[in-house]
Coordinates of C-alpha atoms in Angstrom, one line a residue:
M1 CA 0.0 0.1 0.1
S2 CA 1.4 3.4 -0.9
T3 CA 2.2 6.3 1.6
H4 CA -0.8 8.2 0.1
Q5 CA -3.2 5.3 0.5
T6 CA -2.2 5.0 4.0
V7 CA -2.8 8.6 4.7
Y8 CA -6.1 8.6 3.1
L9 CA -7.2 5.6 5.0
L10 CA -6.1 7.2 8.2
L11 CA -8.1 10.4 7.4
V12 CA -11.1 8.5 6.4
F13 CA -10.9 6.6 9.9
V14 CA -10.4 9.8 11.7
L15 CA -13.2 11.6 10.0
F16 CA -15.7 8.8 10.5
N17 CA -14.8 8.3 14.1
A18 CA -15.1 12.0 14.8
G19 CA -18.8 12.1 15.7
G20 CA -18.5 8.9 17.9
I21 CA -20.3 7.0 15.2
V22 CA -18.3 3.7 15.2
K23 CA -19.5 1.1 17.6
L24 CA -16.4 -0.9 18.6
A25 CA -16.2 -4.5 19.1
N26 CA -16.2 -4.0 23.0
G27 CA -20.0 -2.8 22.6
Q28 CA -19.5 0.7 23.6
G29 CA -21.8 3.0 21.9
K30 CA -21.4 6.8 21.2
T31 CA -18.7 8.3 23.5
W32 CA -16.8 11.6 23.7
C33 CA -13.8 12.5 25.8
V34 CA -13.6 15.9 27.5
A35 CA -11.5 17.6 30.0
K36 CA -12.7 17.1 33.7
P37 CA -13.9 20.5 35.1
S38 CA -11.2 20.3 38.0
S39 CA -8.3 20.2 35.6
T40 CA -5.8 23.2 35.9
E41 CA -5.1 25.5 33.0
S42 CA -1.5 24.0 33.1
E43 CA -2.9 20.6 32.3
L44 CA -5.5 21.7 29.7
E45 CA -2.6 23.4 28.0
D46 CA -0.4 20.1 28.2
N47 CA -3.1 18.1 27.0
T48 CA -3.7 20.6 23.8
N49 CA 0.1 20.5 23.1
F50 CA 0.3 17.0 23.2
V51 CA -2.5 16.3 20.9
C52 CA -1.5 18.8 18.2
Q53 CA 2.0 17.2 17.8
Y54 CA 0.0 14.3 16.3
L55 CA -3.4 15.6 14.8
D56 CA -4.4 18.7 13.0
C57 CA -5.8 21.3 15.7
K58 CA -6.7 24.1 13.1
D59 CA -10.6 23.7 14.3
V60 CA -9.3 25.3 17.6
Q61 CA -7.2 28.0 16.1
K62 CA -8.7 31.6 15.7
G63 CA -11.2 31.5 12.8
G64 CA -11.7 27.7 13.2
A65 CA -15.0 26.1 13.5
C66 CA -14.5 25.3 17.3
Y67 CA -12.5 28.3 18.4
E68 CA -15.3 29.7 20.4
P69 CA -15.8 29.6 23.2
A70 CA -12.0 30.8 23.2
S71 CA -11.3 29.2 26.6
Y72 CA -8.7 26.6 27.7
I73 CA -11.1 23.9 28.8
N74 CA -13.1 24.3 25.4
H75 CA -10.1 24.0 23.2
A76 CA -8.4 21.1 25.1
S77 CA -11.9 19.2 25.1
V78 CA -12.1 19.5 21.4
V79 CA -8.8 18.3 20.7
M80 CA -8.5 15.5 23.2
N81 CA -11.8 14.2 21.7
L82 CA -10.2 14.3 18.4
Y83 CA -7.3 12.1 19.8
Y84 CA -9.8 10.0 21.4
Q85 CA -11.9 9.2 18.5
A86 CA -8.8 8.7 16.1
K87 CA -7.3 6.2 18.6
G88 CA -10.4 4.1 18.7
R89 CA -12.2 5.4 21.8
F90 CA -10.6 3.2 24.5
P91 CA -10.6 4.3 28.2
W92 CA -6.7 4.8 28.1
T93 CA -7.0 7.3 25.1
C94 CA -9.0 9.6 27.2
S95 CA -6.8 9.4 30.3
F96 CA -4.5 12.4 29.9
S97 CA -3.0 11.7 33.2
N98 CA -6.5 11.4 34.7
S99 CA -7.6 14.9 33.5
G100 CA -10.0 13.3 30.9
L101 CA -13.4 12.3 31.2
I102 CA -15.5 10.0 29.1
T103 CA -18.9 11.3 28.6
Q104 CA -22.0 9.5 27.0
T105 CA -23.5 13.0 26.4
D106 CA -22.6 14.7 23.3
P107 CA -20.8 18.0 24.3
R108 CA -22.4 19.9 21.5
Y109 CA -25.8 18.8 22.5
S110 CA -26.2 18.7 26.2
L111 CA -29.6 16.8 25.9
E112 CA -28.5 14.2 23.7
V113 CA -27.6 11.2 25.6
D114 CA -26.6 7.6 24.8
S115 CA -27.3 5.3 27.6
G116 CA -26.5 1.8 28.3
Y117 CA -23.2 2.3 30.2
E118 CA -21.6 -1.0 28.4
L119 CA -18.4 1.0 28.5
R120 CA -18.1 1.3 32.1
D121 CA -16.7 -1.0 34.9
T122 CA -19.0 -1.2 37.8
W123 CA -18.2 -1.4 41.5
C124 CA -20.3 -2.0 44.7
I125 CA -20.4 0.7 47.4
A126 CA -22.1 1.6 50.5
N127 CA -25.0 3.9 50.4
P128 CA -24.0 7.1 52.1
L129 CA -27.2 7.2 54.0
A130 CA -26.4 3.8 55.5
S131 CA -26.1 3.5 59.3
N132 CA -22.9 2.4 60.8
A133 CA -24.7 -0.7 62.3
S134 CA -25.8 -1.7 58.8
L135 CA -22.1 -1.2 57.4
K136 CA -20.9 -3.2 60.4
A137 CA -23.1 -6.2 59.6
N138 CA -22.2 -5.9 55.9
L139 CA -18.5 -6.1 56.9
D140 CA -19.1 -9.2 59.2
Y141 CA -21.0 -10.9 56.3
V142 CA -18.6 -10.3 53.6
C143 CA -15.3 -10.7 55.4
R144 CA -16.5 -14.2 56.5
Q145 CA -16.3 -15.0 52.6
V146 CA -13.6 -13.0 51.1
D147 CA -10.0 -11.8 52.3
C148 CA -10.5 -8.3 53.9
S149 CA -6.8 -8.0 55.1
L150 CA -6.3 -5.1 53.1
I151 CA -8.6 -2.8 55.3
I152 CA -7.1 -4.0 58.6
V153 CA -4.5 -1.9 60.4
N154 CA -1.3 -1.6 58.2
G155 CA -3.4 -2.9 55.2
S156 CA -3.0 -0.8 51.8
C157 CA -6.6 0.3 52.1
F158 CA -7.1 0.9 55.7
F159 CA -7.2 4.5 55.4
P160 CA -9.3 6.4 55.6
D161 CA -10.4 4.7 58.8
T162 CA -14.1 4.9 58.5
Y163 CA -17.0 2.5 58.3
I164 CA -18.3 3.6 54.9
H165 CA -14.7 3.1 53.2
H166 CA -14.1 -0.3 54.7
A167 CA -17.6 -1.6 54.1
S168 CA -17.5 -0.2 50.5
F169 CA -14.1 -1.8 49.7
A170 CA -15.3 -5.1 51.1
M171 CA -18.8 -5.1 49.6
N172 CA -17.1 -4.4 46.3
L173 CA -14.7 -7.2 46.6
Y174 CA -17.6 -9.6 47.3
Y175 CA -19.6 -8.1 44.2
Q176 CA -16.6 -8.8 42.0
F177 CA -15.9 -12.1 43.4
M178 CA -19.3 -13.5 43.0
G179 CA -19.5 -12.2 39.3
R180 CA -21.0 -8.6 39.5
H181 CA -24.4 -9.8 39.3
L182 CA -27.2 -7.1 40.8
E183 CA -28.1 -9.5 43.5
D184 CA -24.4 -9.7 44.5
C185 CA -24.7 -5.9 45.4
D186 CA -27.8 -6.5 47.3
F187 CA -27.2 -5.4 50.7
G188 CA -30.7 -4.2 51.7
N189 CA -30.7 -0.3 51.2
S190 CA -27.2 0.1 52.1
S191 CA -25.5 -0.5 48.9
L192 CA -25.3 1.2 45.5
I193 CA -23.7 0.0 41.9
S194 CA -21.3 2.7 40.8
L195 CA -20.7 3.8 37.3
S196 CA -17.4 5.5 38.3
D197 CA -14.2 4.1 39.9
P198 CA -14.1 4.8 43.9
S199 CA -10.5 4.1 44.1
L200 CA -8.3 6.4 46.0
G201 CA -4.4 6.8 45.6
S202 CA -2.8 3.4 46.2
C203 CA -5.9 1.9 47.4
N204 CA -7.6 0.3 44.3
Y205 CA -11.1 -1.1 44.5
E206 CA -11.2 -4.5 42.4
S207 CA -13.0 -4.5 39.1
S208 CA -13.5 -7.2 36.7
G209 CA -15.0 -5.8 33.7
A210 CA -18.1 -4.3 32.4
L211 CA -21.8 -4.4 33.7
E212 CA -23.0 -7.7 32.4
E213 CA -26.8 -7.2 33.0
K214 CA -28.1 -4.4 31.2
E215 CA -30.5 -2.7 33.4
A216 CA -32.6 0.4 33.2
L217 CA -29.5 2.5 34.2
S218 CA -30.7 5.7 32.6
E219 CA -31.7 6.9 35.9
T220 CA -28.6 7.8 37.9
W221 CA -27.8 9.8 41.2
C222 CA -24.7 11.4 42.4
V223 CA -23.4 10.5 45.9
A224 CA -20.1 11.2 47.8
K225 CA -17.3 8.6 47.3
P226 CA -17.0 6.6 50.4
T227 CA -13.4 8.0 50.9
T228 CA -14.6 11.6 50.9
T229 CA -13.2 13.7 53.9
E230 CA -15.5 15.7 56.2
E231 CA -13.7 19.0 54.9
T232 CA -14.4 18.1 51.1
L233 CA -18.0 17.2 52.0
Q234 CA -18.6 20.5 53.7
E235 CA -17.0 22.3 50.5
N236 CA -19.2 20.2 48.2
L237 CA -22.3 21.3 50.3
D238 CA -21.4 24.9 50.2
F239 CA -20.7 24.8 46.6
A240 CA -23.9 22.8 45.6
C241 CA -26.3 25.1 47.8
N242 CA -25.0 28.2 46.1
H243 CA -26.5 26.9 43.0
V244 CA -29.7 25.2 44.0
D245 CA -32.3 25.3 46.8
C246 CA -31.2 23.2 49.8
G247 CA -34.3 23.9 51.8
P248 CA -35.2 20.2 52.3
I249 CA -31.7 19.6 54.4
Q250 CA -32.8 22.7 56.4
E251 CA -33.9 22.0 60.1
G252 CA -37.7 21.1 59.5
G253 CA -37.2 20.1 56.1
T254 CA -38.2 16.6 54.7
C255 CA -34.3 15.5 54.5
F256 CA -33.0 17.2 57.3
N257 CA -32.5 13.9 59.1
P258 CA -30.4 11.9 59.4
A259 CA -28.7 15.2 60.5
N260 CA -25.2 14.7 59.7
L261 CA -22.7 16.0 57.2
I262 CA -22.7 13.2 54.6
N263 CA -26.4 13.0 54.3
H264 CA -26.9 16.7 53.6
A265 CA -23.7 16.8 51.3
V266 CA -24.8 14.0 49.3
F267 CA -28.5 15.3 49.0
A268 CA -27.2 18.6 47.8
M269 CA -24.6 17.1 45.3
N270 CA -27.3 15.1 43.9
L271 CA -29.7 17.9 43.4
Y272 CA -26.8 19.8 41.8
Y273 CA -26.1 17.0 39.5
Q274 CA -29.9 16.6 38.3
R275 CA -30.3 20.4 37.7
A276 CA -27.1 20.3 35.8
G277 CA -28.7 17.5 33.3
R278 CA -26.9 14.6 35.0
R279 CA -23.7 14.8 33.1
S280 CA -20.5 13.0 34.3
S281 CA -18.8 16.5 35.0
S282 CA -21.7 17.6 37.1
C283 CA -20.9 14.9 39.6
D284 CA -17.2 15.4 39.5
F285 CA -16.7 18.0 42.8
K286 CA -12.9 17.7 42.3
N287 CA -13.1 13.8 42.0
S288 CA -15.0 13.2 45.3
G289 CA -18.5 12.6 43.6
I290 CA -19.5 9.1 42.1
I291 CA -22.5 8.2 39.7
V292 CA -24.6 5.4 41.1
S293 CA -27.7 3.5 39.4
K294 CA -29.8 3.1 42.5
N295 CA -31.7 5.7 44.1
P296 CA -29.9 6.5 47.5
S297 CA -33.1 7.5 49.3
T298 CA -34.9 4.2 48.8
G299 CA -36.1 2.7 52.0
Y300 CA -35.2 5.9 54.0
S301 CA -38.1 7.9 55.5
S302 CA -39.8 10.5 53.7
C303 CA -36.8 11.9 51.9
T304 CA -36.6 11.4 48.3
F305 CA -33.5 12.2 46.3
E306 CA -34.5 14.0 43.1
H307 CA -34.3 12.6 39.4
F308 CA -35.3 14.4 36.4

């Protein structure tokens, strides 16, 4: 094959993939790569420079079709997506040192969503509203059947030393070990199936692959990661309540109880996520938010977590 033919075929491949049209053999549907909202300008500039060494970035140059809005995050997202599409739409081609985010919502049309979550691995985590007693019961049950040594003192996943982190790690270990069926994450109302990786630092939550059972996962909620600190929860609460009405978690409100920080923060984070259109980026919260497929308020008093 001549050099001209090779270049031509590569160009056709890039253009054909540019809109997320091709469905790969691994089953993922339409997906796009964008920059995380928490990315720094330095990271965005690095990503742009990296991509533009290999691909034509004329669309984000002045006068180009994608120049406006003339912001770091827009330009970086455009070229990061160009690279992601050209390289075959695999998770690692949207990594960009963990500053990339794969979305099933076309960034050009915020209401166009391709649901299904075939691409995403899934994890089982504790419901932020679950009581410590429920979490302890889950820990006792799971750790009789799987090896929980990583969450004991000196284990690589011991910190943060909280019930919700330890229970989430153990519940997920059981879920993965049993084959990732929905019933393997059925711990009453104290569990959720997550579409985002809850891993923190050197503590990796096990994952064995994509969701095997296609459920109606178009309904999703945003909660805090089990590893989130109280300081971050407070920051998330303050941020969300500056943008949405947090009346239900004020004293006397339908969602005031349980009157603790994680309940109030999770309620506010989810309300913000729903109001912002349920995009992955609107549950980022500087990498402390996680998207789940089960309503966290199911079975808990009269408080209902909104879904639009």
